[in-house]
Amino acid sequence: GQSLEQPSEVTAVEGAIVQINCTYQTSGFYGLSWYQQHDGGAPTFLSYNALDGLEETGRFSSFLSRSDSYGYLLLQELQMKDSASYFCAVRRGGSQGNLIFGKGTKLSVKP
Amino acid sequence: NAGVTQTPKFRILKIGQSMTLQCTQDMNHNYMYWYRQDPGMGLKLIYYSVGAGITDKGEVPNGYNVSRSTTEDFPLRLELAAPSQTSVYFCASSSTSGGPYNEQFFGPGTRLTVL
């Protein structure tokens, strides 16, 4: 079957750096996505890794190691508005783009 | 572009009632999805569609039905509502297979309570 593990909660202070890890077990792995969701809002796309290595988009970076079935989301220069839930999601090959989501990590940024 | 729109935003149903959740996208995306999200949990795929006239089951399809008569619309039907269907329902769309970044665009959600 498929499973994704990520921490349920993380707390950090404004201006700091935080890393949210995600380990996965799935057949036919194609790529790893990250989505952000503010309380009461809809998920929004942050990043996608299909190959090993680091992808950088502004203050956010995402890393993937296919051999370790592991990825992480790195958030730098944390701002209060980054307080949200962050979901990793696996894209399975041949599944018409279907995503399997983790349970999410709730990030609280303190002043 | 409005993106993905969903109606209604909120709804309370009695056990055994039926309803249709509406979803429309104006991005000409072929792929559309219905998810449910229970409190403190990730999203579970209910049904998806790869184009008009084509639908398929996701992880948790029981108690739901869908249709896709046009590219723009993907309604989700709940028959005989049960308390276990209390959840937030999100509709999403993507270009074919989500493009190079596999990005799915989500609607604002429908909060459904079954009492």
Coordinates of C-alpha atoms in Angstrom, one line a residue:
Chain A
G1 CA 0.0 0.0 0.0
Q2 CA 0.9 3.7 0.2
S3 CA 1.9 5.7 3.2
L4 CA 3.5 9.0 4.0
E5 CA 4.9 10.1 7.3
Q6 CA 5.4 13.7 8.4
P7 CA 5.5 15.3 11.8
S8 CA 2.2 16.5 13.1
E9 CA 3.4 19.8 14.5
V10 CA 6.4 22.1 14.3
T11 CA 6.9 25.4 16.1
A12 CA 9.5 28.0 15.1
V13 CA 10.2 31.7 15.6
E14 CA 10.0 34.5 13.1
G15 CA 13.1 34.8 11.0
A16 CA 14.2 31.2 11.7
I17 CA 14.6 28.3 9.3
V18 CA 12.5 25.2 9.6
Q19 CA 12.6 21.8 7.9
I20 CA 9.6 19.6 7.5
N21 CA 10.4 16.0 6.7
C22 CA 8.4 13.5 4.7
T23 CA 9.1 9.8 4.3
Y24 CA 7.0 7.7 1.9
Q25 CA 6.2 4.1 1.0
T26 CA 4.5 3.6 -2.4
S27 CA 4.7 1.6 -5.5
G28 CA 5.4 3.3 -8.8
F29 CA 6.7 6.5 -7.3
Y30 CA 6.8 9.4 -9.8
G31 CA 7.3 12.5 -7.7
L32 CA 6.8 14.4 -4.5
S33 CA 4.7 17.5 -4.1
W34 CA 4.3 20.0 -1.3
Y35 CA 1.1 22.0 -0.6
Q36 CA 0.3 24.7 1.9
Q37 CA -3.0 25.2 3.6
H38 CA -4.0 28.0 5.9
D39 CA -6.8 27.4 8.4
G40 CA -10.1 27.4 6.7
G41 CA -8.5 27.7 3.3
A42 CA -7.8 25.5 0.3
P43 CA -4.5 23.8 -0.4
T44 CA -2.1 25.7 -2.7
F45 CA 0.8 24.2 -4.6
L46 CA 4.3 25.0 -3.3
S47 CA 6.8 22.7 -5.1
Y48 CA 7.3 19.4 -6.9
N49 CA 10.4 17.1 -7.1
A50 CA 10.6 14.4 -9.6
L51 CA 14.4 14.0 -9.5
D52 CA 16.8 13.8 -6.6
G53 CA 18.1 17.1 -5.4
L54 CA 17.0 20.5 -4.2
E55 CA 14.5 22.8 -5.9
E56 CA 14.4 26.4 -4.7
T57 CA 11.6 28.9 -5.0
G58 CA 12.2 32.0 -3.1
R59 CA 12.2 31.4 0.6
F60 CA 11.0 27.8 0.1
S61 CA 13.1 24.9 -1.0
S62 CA 12.2 21.2 -1.4
F63 CA 14.5 18.2 -1.5
L64 CA 14.1 14.7 -2.7
S65 CA 16.1 11.5 -2.3
R66 CA 14.4 8.7 -4.2
S67 CA 16.8 6.0 -2.9
D68 CA 15.9 6.9 0.7
S69 CA 12.1 7.5 -0.1
Y70 CA 12.6 10.8 1.7
G71 CA 12.0 14.4 1.1
Y72 CA 11.8 17.7 3.0
L73 CA 10.4 21.2 2.7
L74 CA 12.7 24.0 3.9
L75 CA 11.3 27.3 4.9
Q76 CA 13.7 30.2 5.4
E77 CA 13.3 33.6 7.0
L78 CA 10.0 32.5 8.5
Q79 CA 7.2 35.0 8.6
M80 CA 4.0 35.0 10.7
K81 CA 2.0 34.4 7.5
D82 CA 3.9 31.0 7.0
S83 CA 1.8 29.6 9.9
A84 CA -0.2 26.9 8.1
S85 CA -0.4 23.2 7.5
Y86 CA 2.0 21.7 5.0
F87 CA 1.3 18.5 3.2
C88 CA 3.6 16.3 1.3
A89 CA 1.9 14.3 -1.5
V90 CA 3.2 11.4 -3.6
R91 CA 2.4 11.2 -7.3
R92 CA 2.3 7.7 -8.5
G93 CA 3.3 6.8 -12.0
G94 CA 0.5 5.9 -14.4
S95 CA -2.2 7.2 -12.0
Q96 CA -3.3 10.2 -14.1
G97 CA -1.7 12.6 -11.8
N98 CA -3.4 11.3 -8.7
L99 CA -1.8 12.4 -5.5
I100 CA -1.7 10.5 -2.1
F101 CA -1.5 13.1 0.7
G102 CA 0.2 12.9 4.0
K103 CA -1.7 13.9 7.1
G104 CA 0.1 17.3 7.2
T105 CA 2.4 19.2 9.5
K106 CA 1.0 22.2 11.3
L107 CA 3.6 24.9 11.5
S108 CA 3.2 27.6 14.1
V109 CA 5.5 30.7 13.7
K110 CA 5.9 32.7 17.0
P111 CA 7.1 36.3 17.2
Chain B
N1 CA -10.1 33.6 -14.5
A2 CA -12.1 32.5 -11.5
G3 CA -10.1 29.2 -11.3
V4 CA -12.0 26.5 -9.5
T5 CA -15.4 27.4 -7.9
Q6 CA -17.5 25.3 -5.6
T7 CA -21.0 25.7 -4.3
P8 CA -22.4 25.7 -1.7
K9 CA -19.8 26.9 0.8
F10 CA -21.6 25.3 3.7
R11 CA -24.4 22.8 4.1
I12 CA -26.1 20.9 6.8
L13 CA -27.9 17.7 5.8
K14 CA -30.1 15.3 7.8
I15 CA -29.2 11.6 7.7
G16 CA -30.6 10.0 4.6
Q17 CA -30.9 13.2 2.6
S18 CA -29.1 13.6 -0.8
M19 CA -27.3 16.5 -2.3
T20 CA -25.0 17.5 -5.1
L21 CA -21.8 19.5 -4.6
Q22 CA -21.1 21.6 -7.6
C23 CA -17.6 22.3 -9.1
T24 CA -16.7 24.3 -12.1
Q25 CA -13.3 25.3 -13.5
D26 CA -12.5 27.8 -16.2
M27 CA -8.9 26.9 -17.0
N28 CA -9.8 24.3 -19.6
H29 CA -8.2 21.5 -17.5
N30 CA -8.9 18.0 -18.6
Y31 CA -8.2 16.5 -15.1
M32 CA -10.6 17.0 -12.2
Y33 CA -10.6 15.6 -8.7
W34 CA -12.8 15.4 -5.6
Y35 CA -11.2 15.1 -2.2
R36 CA -12.5 15.0 1.3
Q37 CA -10.6 16.3 4.3
D38 CA -11.5 15.2 7.8
P39 CA -10.3 17.4 10.8
G40 CA -6.5 17.2 11.2
M41 CA -6.1 14.9 8.3
G42 CA -4.8 14.9 4.8
L43 CA -6.9 14.8 1.7
K44 CA -8.5 11.6 0.5
L45 CA -9.3 11.2 -3.2
I46 CA -13.0 10.3 -3.8
Y47 CA -13.3 10.3 -7.5
Y48 CA -11.4 11.7 -10.5
S49 CA -11.9 12.4 -14.1
V50 CA -9.5 12.6 -17.0
G51 CA -11.9 14.2 -19.4
A52 CA -15.6 14.6 -20.3
G53 CA -17.4 11.3 -20.1
I54 CA -14.6 9.6 -18.2
T55 CA -14.6 9.1 -14.4
D56 CA -12.9 6.6 -12.0
K57 CA -12.9 5.8 -8.3
G58 CA -10.3 7.1 -5.9
E59 CA -9.4 5.9 -2.4
V60 CA -12.8 6.5 -0.7
P61 CA -15.6 6.3 -3.3
N62 CA -18.3 4.6 -1.3
G63 CA -21.5 6.7 -0.8
Y64 CA -20.6 9.1 -3.6
N65 CA -21.2 9.4 -7.4
V66 CA -19.9 11.7 -10.0
S67 CA -20.5 12.6 -13.6
R68 CA -18.5 14.7 -16.1
S69 CA -20.6 15.8 -19.1
T70 CA -18.5 18.9 -19.9
T71 CA -14.9 19.9 -19.4
E72 CA -15.8 22.6 -17.0
D73 CA -18.1 20.8 -14.6
F74 CA -17.6 17.9 -12.2
P75 CA -20.5 17.5 -9.7
L76 CA -20.3 15.2 -6.8
R77 CA -23.5 13.5 -5.6
L78 CA -24.1 12.2 -2.1
E79 CA -26.9 9.7 -1.8
L80 CA -28.3 8.8 1.6
A81 CA -26.1 11.0 3.6
A82 CA -24.5 9.5 6.7
P83 CA -22.7 11.2 9.7
S84 CA -19.4 9.7 8.4
Q85 CA -19.7 12.0 5.4
T86 CA -19.3 15.0 7.6
S87 CA -16.2 16.6 6.1
V88 CA -14.8 19.4 4.0
Y89 CA -14.9 18.6 0.3
F90 CA -12.4 20.0 -2.1
C91 CA -12.6 20.0 -5.9
A92 CA -9.4 20.4 -7.8
S93 CA -8.3 20.5 -11.4
S94 CA -5.0 20.1 -13.4
S95 CA -3.9 20.2 -16.9
T96 CA -3.1 16.8 -18.4
S97 CA -1.3 14.9 -15.7
G98 CA -0.6 18.2 -14.0
G99 CA 2.0 19.5 -16.4
P100 CA 5.7 19.4 -15.5
Y101 CA 5.1 20.4 -11.9
N102 CA 2.0 18.3 -11.3
E103 CA 0.2 21.3 -9.9
Q104 CA -3.4 20.8 -8.9
F105 CA -5.6 23.9 -8.4
F106 CA -8.1 23.7 -5.6
G107 CA -11.5 25.2 -5.1
P108 CA -12.4 26.9 -1.7
G109 CA -14.2 23.9 -0.4
T110 CA -17.6 22.9 0.8
R111 CA -18.1 22.3 4.5
L112 CA -20.7 19.6 5.0
T113 CA -22.3 18.5 8.2
V114 CA -24.6 15.5 8.4
L115 CA -26.8 15.3 11.5

